[in-house]
Amino acid sequence: MQYLPPAMERLTEQFKKLPGIGAKSAQRLAFHVLSLSREDAAAFAQSILDAKDKVHTCPVCQNLTEGDGPCALCSSYKRDRSIICVVAEPKDVIAMERGGEYDGLYHVLHGVISPMNRVGPDDLKIRPLLDRVAQGGIEEVIMATNPDTEGEATAMYLTRLLKPFEVKITRLAYGIPVGSHLEYADNATLMRALEGRQEIN
Amino acid sequence: MQYLPPAMERLTEQFKKLPGIGAKSAQRLAFHVLSLSREDAAAFAQSILDAKDKVHTCPVCQNLTEGDGPCALCSSYKRDRSIICVVAEPKDVIAMERGGEYDGLYHVLHGVISPMNRVGPDDLKIRPLLDRVAQGGIEEVIMATNPDTEGEATAMYLTRLLKPFEVKITRLAYGIPVGSHLEYADNATLMRALEGRQEIN
C-alpha cells in the first residue's frame, strides 16, 4: 500500500478498523470518499462527530436517544406502560419494533453477562431496570435476550433478581423459524419447539 | 429504522451511501462508531476531510499525491524515466507496484473512454500524456488499461494518438492467470493465450 498519499493511507487505515471491512474494501471506500464533493465529505465527517456528541442513553429505558428527558418510546402515550421488554442492545429494539406487534416499553441492558469477556452484572444497566419495576405499575417483564448461553444466563440472573417484585416474567418462545424447514433445524431448536408445542384450535 | 436517534440515522445513511455497504452493514458500522472514543471518532472524521483537502493529482503523472511538485514516483531517481506505464486509475498503480517488477514511470488517465457512461477522451488526462511524450526522452509507452472493451478501446485510441511520436507502444500480455486452471479459463482468454504463446528456451 505504498504510493498512496499519506492522507489516503490514513483514511484507508480508519476504514480498515471498522468491523467487516478488509484491506481491499477499505481502499475502495477511501477512493470513494475522494470522489465525493467537499460538501458530501464534510457531511460524512460531521455525521460521525454528531453521532458521538449528540447521542446518549435514555434515563428511563437506557436505549439510545438525543435531547433531554426520556426517549420517544418511553414518553409515547400509545405504548402499554405495564410491560417491559428487556433486550441486550439498542439494535434489538429496532428488531422488535420492525415486527410491529409489540406495544409495550423496553429496557436495554447494553450487553449480556459474559465471564469470558469479563462482563459482569455491574457492567450492565440492571439497576435502572430494578428501579423501574420497584416503582410499581409493571405487570410483565419479557426477557428478550438472545437465545444463546450468555443471553440465557443473563435472563436467568434477571429473573432471580425480579422474583421479589412479584411481576410476571416471560421469555420469547423458542421454535422453528417461520418459513424454514424441519430438516435444517438443529436438534436443540427442534426439542425446544416440541416442548413449547401449542394446541391448534 | 425508526427508534434510532436522528444523529444515528444520519450516520447510518452516510455509511449506506458507500459502495458495497448495505442497510444492515451501515447500521453495524454506525453502532461501531458510537462505541469509539471521542478521540478515535474525531480522528476518523478528520481523516475524511484530510483526504479531500490534502490529496490532489501529480502535475506530471496525474497520480494522487500530497504536497507541491511532482509525486514521489515521478521525482524518484531510481525509476527508469524512459518508460511510461499508462493505467486507468490510481489503484492500478498500486497493483503494478505490488508486483515489484516495474521500475518505470506511470501515467494515470483517471478513467477510460466509455460512451455508455458519457466519458469521452476529453474527460481523461490524455493531453498531459501527449505533452510528456512530446517532450522527448520516452522510449516506450505500456498500455495497462483493463482487458475489457472500454480499456481496449482506450488503449487503441491512445495508440493512434501516440503513433506520430515514434515511441514503442506495448500492451500487457493476455493469458492464463498464474496458478489457475485451463478448464476454468474462458474462451477469449484461452484464445489470447494461444495467440500470445511464447517459445520455451
GROMACS .gro file of C-alpha atoms in nm:
model
  402
    1MET     CA    1   0.000   0.000   0.000
    2GLN     CA    2   0.284   0.237  -0.073
    3TYR     CA    3   0.249   0.507  -0.338
    4LEU     CA    4  -0.072   0.634  -0.187
    5PRO     CA    5  -0.057   0.986  -0.037
    6PRO     CA    6  -0.034   0.975   0.348
    7ALA     CA    7  -0.383   1.123   0.387
    8MET     CA    8  -0.523   0.839   0.175
    9GLU     CA    9  -0.326   0.583   0.374
   10ARG     CA   10  -0.467   0.722   0.697
   11LEU     CA   11  -0.823   0.718   0.567
   12THR     CA   12  -0.776   0.361   0.444
   13GLU     CA   13  -0.647   0.264   0.789
   14GLN     CA   14  -0.952   0.423   0.952
   15PHE     CA   15  -1.188   0.227   0.729
   16LYS     CA   16  -0.991  -0.092   0.795
   17LYS     CA   17  -1.066  -0.056   1.168
   18LEU     CA   18  -1.439  -0.086   1.102
   19PRO     CA   19  -1.592  -0.429   1.161
   20GLY     CA   20  -1.617  -0.643   0.848
   21ILE     CA   21  -1.403  -0.410   0.634
   22GLY     CA   22  -1.085  -0.568   0.497
   23ALA     CA   23  -0.786  -0.407   0.328
   24LYS     CA   24  -0.938  -0.415  -0.023
   25SER     CA   25  -1.274  -0.273   0.085
   26ALA     CA   26  -1.102  -0.007   0.295
   27GLN     CA   27  -0.907   0.111  -0.009
   28ARG     CA   28  -1.221   0.114  -0.224
   29LEU     CA   29  -1.404   0.319   0.038
   30ALA     CA   30  -1.114   0.566   0.064
   31PHE     CA   31  -1.118   0.617  -0.313
   32HIS     CA   32  -1.494   0.664  -0.293
   33VAL     CA   33  -1.451   0.941  -0.034
   34LEU     CA   34  -1.204   1.110  -0.267
   35SER     CA   35  -1.469   1.108  -0.538
   36LEU     CA   36  -1.722   1.284  -0.314
   37SER     CA   37  -1.778   1.657  -0.330
   38ARG     CA   38  -1.620   1.860  -0.047
   39GLU     CA   39  -1.971   1.915   0.096
   40ASP     CA   40  -2.060   1.546   0.097
   41ALA     CA   41  -1.730   1.454   0.259
   42ALA     CA   42  -1.783   1.722   0.523
   43ALA     CA   43  -2.137   1.592   0.588
   44PHE     CA   44  -1.998   1.241   0.632
   45ALA     CA   45  -1.731   1.361   0.876
   46GLN     CA   46  -1.985   1.569   1.065
   47SER     CA   47  -2.228   1.278   1.098
   48ILE     CA   48  -1.955   1.078   1.273
   49LEU     CA   49  -1.895   1.357   1.522
   50ASP     CA   50  -2.268   1.416   1.569
   51ALA     CA   51  -2.332   1.051   1.650
   52LYS     CA   52  -2.064   1.069   1.919
   53ASP     CA   53  -2.165   1.408   2.056
   54LYS     CA   54  -2.545   1.409   2.043
   55VAL     CA   55  -2.644   1.051   2.110
   56HIS     CA   56  -2.677   0.936   2.471
   57THR     CA   57  -2.888   0.686   2.661
   58CYS     CA   58  -3.246   0.745   2.773
   59PRO     CA   59  -3.255   0.792   3.153
   60VAL     CA   60  -3.550   0.551   3.174
   61CYS     CA   61  -3.505   0.263   2.929
   62GLN     CA   62  -3.133   0.316   2.852
   63ASN     CA   63  -3.199   0.300   2.477
   64LEU     CA   64  -3.013   0.547   2.256
   65THR     CA   65  -3.170   0.889   2.225
   66GLU     CA   66  -3.100   1.254   2.154
   67GLY     CA   67  -3.215   1.558   2.351
   68ASP     CA   68  -3.314   1.579   2.715
   69GLY     CA   69  -3.556   1.363   2.909
   70PRO     CA   70  -3.697   1.019   2.828
   71CYS     CA   71  -3.679   0.887   2.472
   72ALA     CA   72  -3.967   0.891   2.221
   73LEU     CA   73  -4.072   0.537   2.312
   74CYS     CA   74  -4.070   0.598   2.687
   75SER     CA   75  -4.272   0.917   2.653
   76SER     CA   76  -4.521   0.785   2.393
   77TYR     CA   77  -4.879   0.773   2.524
   78LYS     CA   78  -4.955   0.499   2.273
   79ARG     CA   79  -4.743   0.238   2.446
   80ASP     CA   80  -4.860  -0.005   2.715
   81ARG     CA   81  -4.672   0.114   3.023
   82SER     CA   82  -4.728  -0.209   3.217
   83ILE     CA   83  -4.496  -0.429   3.007
   84ILE     CA   84  -4.117  -0.403   2.977
   85CYS     CA   85  -3.927  -0.599   2.713
   86VAL     CA   86  -3.565  -0.649   2.822
   87VAL     CA   87  -3.312  -0.662   2.537
   88ALA     CA   88  -2.933  -0.672   2.525
   89GLU     CA   89  -2.862  -0.399   2.268
   90PRO     CA   90  -3.027  -0.095   2.105
   91LYS     CA   91  -3.035  -0.284   1.774
   92ASP     CA   92  -3.262  -0.544   1.936
   93VAL     CA   93  -3.518  -0.268   1.999
   94ILE     CA   94  -3.509  -0.195   1.627
   95ALA     CA   95  -3.560  -0.566   1.551
   96MET     CA   96  -3.858  -0.590   1.787
   97GLU     CA   97  -4.014  -0.269   1.653
   98ARG     CA   98  -3.975  -0.397   1.299
   99GLY     CA   99  -4.219  -0.672   1.391
  100GLY     CA  100  -4.476  -0.403   1.470
  101GLU     CA  101  -4.662  -0.629   1.714
  102TYR     CA  102  -4.518  -0.521   2.048
  103ASP     CA  103  -4.659  -0.205   2.202
  104GLY     CA  104  -4.501  -0.204   2.549
  105LEU     CA  105  -4.185  -0.039   2.676
  106TYR     CA  106  -3.823  -0.153   2.657
  107HIS     CA  107  -3.519  -0.183   2.873
  108VAL     CA  108  -3.176  -0.201   2.710
  109LEU     CA  109  -2.908  -0.378   2.916
  110HIS     CA  110  -2.617  -0.275   2.688
  111GLY     CA  111  -2.465  -0.620   2.692
  112VAL     CA  112  -2.508  -0.961   2.850
  113ILE     CA  113  -2.331  -1.126   3.139
  114SER     CA  114  -2.021  -1.287   2.990
  115PRO     CA  115  -1.741  -1.410   3.217
  116MET     CA  116  -1.534  -1.488   2.904
  117ASN     CA  117  -1.539  -1.120   2.805
  118ARG     CA  118  -1.520  -1.003   3.165
  119VAL     CA  119  -1.868  -0.853   3.158
  120GLY     CA  120  -2.035  -0.888   3.496
  121PRO     CA  121  -2.382  -0.779   3.615
  122ASP     CA  122  -2.239  -0.445   3.731
  123ASP     CA  123  -2.138  -0.361   3.372
  124LEU     CA  124  -2.500  -0.381   3.256
  125LYS     CA  125  -2.791  -0.144   3.310
  126ILE     CA  126  -2.960  -0.376   3.559
  127ARG     CA  127  -3.002  -0.133   3.848
  128PRO     CA  128  -3.224   0.107   3.646
  129LEU     CA  129  -3.443  -0.191   3.546
  130LEU     CA  130  -3.494  -0.293   3.910
  131ASP     CA  131  -3.574   0.069   3.996
  132ARG     CA  132  -3.838   0.083   3.723
  133VAL     CA  133  -4.003  -0.236   3.841
  134ALA     CA  134  -3.977  -0.129   4.207
  135GLN     CA  135  -4.166   0.192   4.125
  136GLY     CA  136  -4.470  -0.023   4.052
  137GLY     CA  137  -4.716  -0.028   3.762
  138ILE     CA  138  -4.524  -0.300   3.579
  139GLU     CA  139  -4.719  -0.623   3.530
  140GLU     CA  140  -4.494  -0.818   3.298
  141VAL     CA  141  -4.125  -0.829   3.212
  142ILE     CA  142  -4.040  -1.010   2.888
  143MET     CA  143  -3.686  -1.146   2.862
  144ALA     CA  144  -3.577  -1.096   2.502
  145THR     CA  145  -3.204  -1.154   2.524
  146ASN     CA  146  -3.057  -1.372   2.251
  147PRO     CA  147  -3.120  -1.746   2.279
  148ASP     CA  148  -2.753  -1.830   2.334
  149THR     CA  149  -2.568  -1.928   2.653
  150GLU     CA  150  -2.490  -1.574   2.762
  151GLY     CA  151  -2.833  -1.439   2.677
  152GLU     CA  152  -2.993  -1.727   2.869
  153ALA     CA  153  -2.769  -1.681   3.171
  154THR     CA  154  -2.847  -1.309   3.177
  155ALA     CA  155  -3.220  -1.378   3.155
  156MET     CA  156  -3.197  -1.631   3.440
  157TYR     CA  157  -2.999  -1.388   3.653
  158LEU     CA  158  -3.252  -1.110   3.598
  159THR     CA  159  -3.541  -1.346   3.666
  160ARG     CA  160  -3.393  -1.423   4.008
  161LEU     CA  161  -3.347  -1.053   4.085
  162LEU     CA  162  -3.701  -0.969   3.974
  163LYS     CA  163  -3.874  -1.253   4.160
  164PRO     CA  164  -3.927  -1.050   4.483
  165PHE     CA  165  -4.128  -0.786   4.294
  166GLU     CA  166  -4.398  -1.037   4.203
  167VAL     CA  167  -4.428  -0.938   3.839
  168LYS     CA  168  -4.498  -1.188   3.562
  169ILE     CA  169  -4.169  -1.281   3.394
  170THR     CA  170  -4.179  -1.434   3.047
  171ARG     CA  171  -3.934  -1.538   2.776
  172LEU     CA  172  -3.965  -1.512   2.397
  173ALA     CA  173  -4.073  -1.850   2.256
  174TYR     CA  174  -3.818  -2.085   2.105
  175GLY     CA  175  -3.908  -2.276   1.795
  176ILE     CA  176  -3.871  -2.334   1.426
  177PRO     CA  177  -3.823  -2.003   1.241
  178VAL     CA  178  -4.117  -1.918   1.016
  179GLY     CA  179  -4.050  -2.021   0.657
  180SER     CA  180  -3.767  -2.261   0.741
  181HIS     CA  181  -3.761  -2.638   0.708
  182LEU     CA  182  -3.767  -2.902   0.981
  183GLU     CA  183  -3.480  -3.090   0.820
  184TYR     CA  184  -3.249  -2.790   0.859
  185ALA     CA  185  -3.341  -2.713   1.221
  186ASP     CA  186  -3.076  -2.806   1.477
  187ASN     CA  187  -3.165  -3.056   1.749
  188ALA     CA  188  -3.177  -2.804   2.033
  189THR     CA  189  -3.424  -2.586   1.845
  190LEU     CA  190  -3.634  -2.887   1.746
  191MET     CA  191  -3.652  -3.010   2.106
  192ARG     CA  192  -3.749  -2.662   2.228
  193ALA     CA  193  -4.013  -2.640   1.957
  194LEU     CA  194  -4.153  -2.973   2.073
  195GLU     CA  195  -4.156  -2.869   2.440
  196GLY     CA  196  -4.326  -2.542   2.355
  197ARG     CA  197  -4.587  -2.704   2.123
  198GLN     CA  198  -4.923  -2.534   2.125
  199GLU     CA  199  -5.274  -2.661   2.081
  200ILE     CA  200  -5.440  -2.584   1.749
  201ASN     CA  201  -5.789  -2.451   1.799
  202MET     CA  202  -3.519   0.210   1.103
  203GLN     CA  203  -3.727   0.422   1.337
  204TYR     CA  204  -3.641   0.445   1.706
  205LEU     CA  205  -3.282   0.535   1.636
  206PRO     CA  206  -3.179   0.888   1.733
  207PRO     CA  207  -3.164   1.120   1.427
  208ALA     CA  208  -2.784   1.152   1.452
  209MET     CA  209  -2.756   0.773   1.432
  210GLU     CA  210  -2.997   0.763   1.139
  211ARG     CA  211  -2.791   1.021   0.956
  212LEU     CA  212  -2.466   0.834   1.019
  213THR     CA  213  -2.628   0.509   0.903
  214GLU     CA  214  -2.744   0.687   0.586
  215GLN     CA  215  -2.391   0.814   0.525
  216PHE     CA  216  -2.246   0.464   0.555
  217LYS     CA  217  -2.520   0.328   0.331
  218LYS     CA  218  -2.400   0.559   0.052
  219LEU     CA  219  -2.061   0.387   0.046
  220PRO     CA  220  -2.009   0.126  -0.225
  221GLY     CA  221  -2.080  -0.229  -0.111
  222ILE     CA  222  -2.237  -0.126   0.221
  223GLY     CA  223  -2.599  -0.233   0.264
  224ALA     CA  224  -2.855  -0.131   0.526
  225LYS     CA  225  -2.751  -0.394   0.782
  226SER     CA  226  -2.379  -0.323   0.750
  227ALA     CA  227  -2.441   0.051   0.764
  228GLN     CA  228  -2.624   0.011   1.093
  229ARG     CA  229  -2.348  -0.209   1.234
  230LEU     CA  230  -2.086   0.048   1.133
  231ALA     CA  231  -2.286   0.331   1.293
  232PHE     CA  232  -2.307   0.137   1.619
  233HIS     CA  233  -1.934   0.075   1.595
  234VAL     CA  234  -1.866   0.448   1.563
  235LEU     CA  235  -2.077   0.504   1.874
  236SER     CA  236  -1.853   0.260   2.060
  237LEU     CA  237  -1.537   0.451   1.964
  238SER     CA  238  -1.376   0.700   2.198
  239ARG     CA  239  -1.438   1.068   2.118
  240GLU     CA  240  -1.075   1.095   2.003
  241ASP     CA  241  -1.097   0.797   1.769
  242ALA     CA  242  -1.421   0.924   1.618
  243ALA     CA  243  -1.265   1.268   1.568
  244ALA     CA  244  -0.959   1.109   1.402
  245PHE     CA  245  -1.189   0.917   1.168
  246ALA     CA  246  -1.384   1.232   1.078
  247GLN     CA  247  -1.062   1.428   1.029
  248SER     CA  248  -0.912   1.163   0.800
  249ILE     CA  249  -1.213   1.201   0.570
  250LEU     CA  250  -1.163   1.577   0.549
  251ASP     CA  251  -0.786   1.539   0.509
  252ALA     CA  252  -0.824   1.302   0.218
  253LYS     CA  253  -1.046   1.557   0.045
  254ASP     CA  254  -0.837   1.861   0.133
  255LYS     CA  255  -0.479   1.742   0.105
  256VAL     CA  256  -0.484   1.491  -0.177
  257HIS     CA  257  -0.451   1.617  -0.534
  258THR     CA  258  -0.308   1.489  -0.860
  259CYS     CA  259   0.060   1.496  -0.952
  260PRO     CA  260   0.118   1.761  -1.222
  261VAL     CA  261   0.329   1.511  -1.420
  262CYS     CA  262   0.177   1.161  -1.397
  263GLN     CA  263  -0.168   1.263  -1.262
  264ASN     CA  264  -0.144   1.003  -0.986
  265LEU     CA  265  -0.267   1.102  -0.640
  266THR     CA  266  -0.020   1.290  -0.425
  267GLU     CA  267   0.014   1.535  -0.139
  268GLY     CA  268   0.233   1.844  -0.121
  269ASP     CA  269   0.369   2.052  -0.406
  270GLY     CA  270   0.554   1.943  -0.717
  271PRO     CA  271   0.578   1.601  -0.879
  272CYS     CA  272   0.487   1.290  -0.678
  273ALA     CA  273   0.738   1.056  -0.512
  274LEU     CA  274   0.739   0.820  -0.812
  275CYS     CA  275   0.791   1.095  -1.069
  276SER     CA  276   1.076   1.250  -0.870
  277SER     CA  277   1.248   0.923  -0.775
  278TYR     CA  278   1.596   0.889  -0.926
  279LYS     CA  279   1.563   0.510  -0.904
  280ARG     CA  280   1.299   0.486  -1.174
  281ASP     CA  281   1.363   0.437  -1.544
  282ARG     CA  282   1.249   0.769  -1.694
  283SER     CA  283   1.223   0.634  -2.049
  284ILE     CA  284   0.918   0.413  -1.991
  285ILE     CA  285   0.563   0.523  -1.909
  286CYS     CA  286   0.300   0.273  -1.799
  287VAL     CA  287  -0.049   0.409  -1.873
  288VAL     CA  288  -0.319   0.298  -1.630
  289ALA     CA  289  -0.683   0.394  -1.583
  290GLU     CA  290  -0.694   0.458  -1.207
  291PRO     CA  291  -0.460   0.533  -0.915
  292LYS     CA  292  -0.539   0.191  -0.769
  293ASP     CA  293  -0.388   0.032  -1.077
  294VAL     CA  294  -0.055   0.198  -0.990
  295ILE     CA  295  -0.076   0.027  -0.651
  296ALA     CA  296  -0.147  -0.306  -0.821
  297MET     CA  297   0.151  -0.265  -1.058
  298GLU     CA  298   0.383  -0.158  -0.776
  299ARG     CA  299   0.274  -0.456  -0.570
  300GLY     CA  300   0.430  -0.675  -0.836
  301GLY     CA  301   0.763  -0.503  -0.766
  302GLU     CA  302   0.894  -0.574  -1.116
  303TYR     CA  303   0.821  -0.249  -1.295
  304ASP     CA  304   1.064   0.036  -1.241
  305GLY     CA  305   0.949   0.295  -1.495
  306LEU     CA  306   0.710   0.587  -1.460
  307TYR     CA  307   0.330   0.596  -1.474
  308HIS     CA  308   0.052   0.796  -1.627
  309VAL     CA  309  -0.293   0.783  -1.470
  310LEU     CA  310  -0.582   0.856  -1.707
  311HIS     CA  311  -0.848   0.878  -1.434
  312GLY     CA  312  -1.096   0.671  -1.628
  313VAL     CA  313  -1.144   0.503  -1.964
  314ILE     CA  314  -1.334   0.610  -2.271
  315SER     CA  315  -1.690   0.492  -2.216
  316PRO     CA  316  -1.970   0.620  -2.438
  317MET     CA  317  -2.219   0.432  -2.215
  318ASN     CA  318  -2.116   0.642  -1.915
  319ARG     CA  319  -2.065   0.952  -2.126
  320VAL     CA  320  -1.690   0.959  -2.069
  321GLY     CA  321  -1.509   1.089  -2.375
  322PRO     CA  322  -1.138   1.142  -2.442
  323ASP     CA  323  -1.163   1.499  -2.313
  324ASP     CA  324  -1.266   1.373  -1.968
  325LEU     CA  325  -0.940   1.180  -1.932
  326LYS     CA  326  -0.586   1.304  -1.864
  327ILE     CA  327  -0.472   1.235  -2.217
  328ARG     CA  328  -0.333   1.580  -2.302
  329PRO     CA  329  -0.069   1.566  -2.023
  330LEU     CA  330   0.041   1.224  -2.152
  331LEU     CA  331   0.090   1.356  -2.504
  332ASP     CA  332   0.283   1.651  -2.361
  333ARG     CA  333   0.513   1.418  -2.170
  334VAL     CA  334   0.584   1.207  -2.477
  335ALA     CA  335   0.626   1.517  -2.694
  336GLN     CA  336   0.894   1.650  -2.460
  337GLY     CA  337   1.111   1.357  -2.565
  338GLY     CA  338   1.317   1.106  -2.369
  339ILE     CA  339   1.037   0.848  -2.367
  340GLU     CA  340   1.120   0.524  -2.546
  341GLU     CA  341   0.826   0.304  -2.457
  342VAL     CA  342   0.464   0.352  -2.353
  343ILE     CA  343   0.300   0.045  -2.198
  344MET     CA  344  -0.079   0.032  -2.221
  345ALA     CA  345  -0.202  -0.121  -1.895
  346THR     CA  346  -0.571  -0.041  -1.905
  347ASN     CA  347  -0.803  -0.324  -1.803
  348PRO     CA  348  -0.851  -0.602  -2.061
  349ASP     CA  349  -1.220  -0.522  -2.115
  350THR     CA  350  -1.395  -0.347  -2.403
  351GLU     CA  351  -1.353   0.003  -2.266
  352GLY     CA  352  -0.993  -0.050  -2.157
  353GLU     CA  353  -0.911  -0.192  -2.500
  354ALA     CA  354  -1.081   0.092  -2.683
  355THR     CA  355  -0.894   0.348  -2.472
  356ALA     CA  356  -0.562   0.174  -2.539
  357MET     CA  357  -0.635   0.169  -2.914
  358TYR     CA  358  -0.729   0.538  -2.912
  359LEU     CA  359  -0.410   0.633  -2.728
  360THR     CA  360  -0.202   0.416  -2.959
  361ARG     CA  361  -0.333   0.610  -3.257
  362LEU     CA  362  -0.258   0.945  -3.088
  363LEU     CA  363   0.094   0.835  -2.991
  364LYS     CA  364   0.190   0.689  -3.329
  365PRO     CA  365   0.331   1.021  -3.465
  366PHE     CA  366   0.583   1.042  -3.179
  367GLU     CA  367   0.753   0.723  -3.292
  368VAL     CA  368   0.778   0.563  -2.949
  369LYS     CA  369   0.744   0.191  -2.890
  370ILE     CA  370   0.388   0.118  -2.777
  371THR     CA  371   0.318  -0.211  -2.599
  372ARG     CA  372   0.030  -0.382  -2.421
  373LEU     CA  373   0.032  -0.604  -2.110
  374ALA     CA  374   0.017  -0.970  -2.217
  375TYR     CA  375  -0.310  -1.159  -2.211
  376GLY     CA  376  -0.312  -1.515  -2.092
  377ILE     CA  377  -0.398  -1.771  -1.831
  378PRO     CA  378  -0.357  -1.626  -1.480
  379VAL     CA  379  -0.072  -1.788  -1.287
  380GLY     CA  380  -0.198  -2.062  -1.056
  381SER     CA  381  -0.533  -2.102  -1.233
  382HIS     CA  382  -0.658  -2.400  -1.434
  383LEU     CA  383  -0.710  -2.428  -1.808
  384GLU     CA  384  -1.055  -2.579  -1.758
  385TYR     CA  385  -1.178  -2.266  -1.581
  386ALA     CA  386  -1.035  -2.018  -1.831
  387ASP     CA  387  -1.291  -1.853  -2.058
  388ASN     CA  388  -1.261  -1.898  -2.433
  389ALA     CA  389  -1.147  -1.545  -2.508
  390THR     CA  390  -0.861  -1.571  -2.258
  391LEU     CA  391  -0.764  -1.913  -2.389
  392MET     CA  392  -0.754  -1.790  -2.750
  393ARG     CA  393  -0.545  -1.487  -2.647
  394ALA     CA  394  -0.309  -1.714  -2.454
  395LEU     CA  395  -0.270  -1.930  -2.765
  396GLU     CA  396  -0.207  -1.631  -2.993
  397GLY     CA  397   0.050  -1.495  -2.749
  398ARG     CA  398   0.227  -1.827  -2.696
  399GLN     CA  399   0.597  -1.798  -2.638
  400GLU     CA  400   0.889  -2.019  -2.723
  401ILE     CA  401   1.039  -2.215  -2.436
  402ASN     CA  402   1.417  -2.186  -2.433
   0.00000   0.00000   0.00000
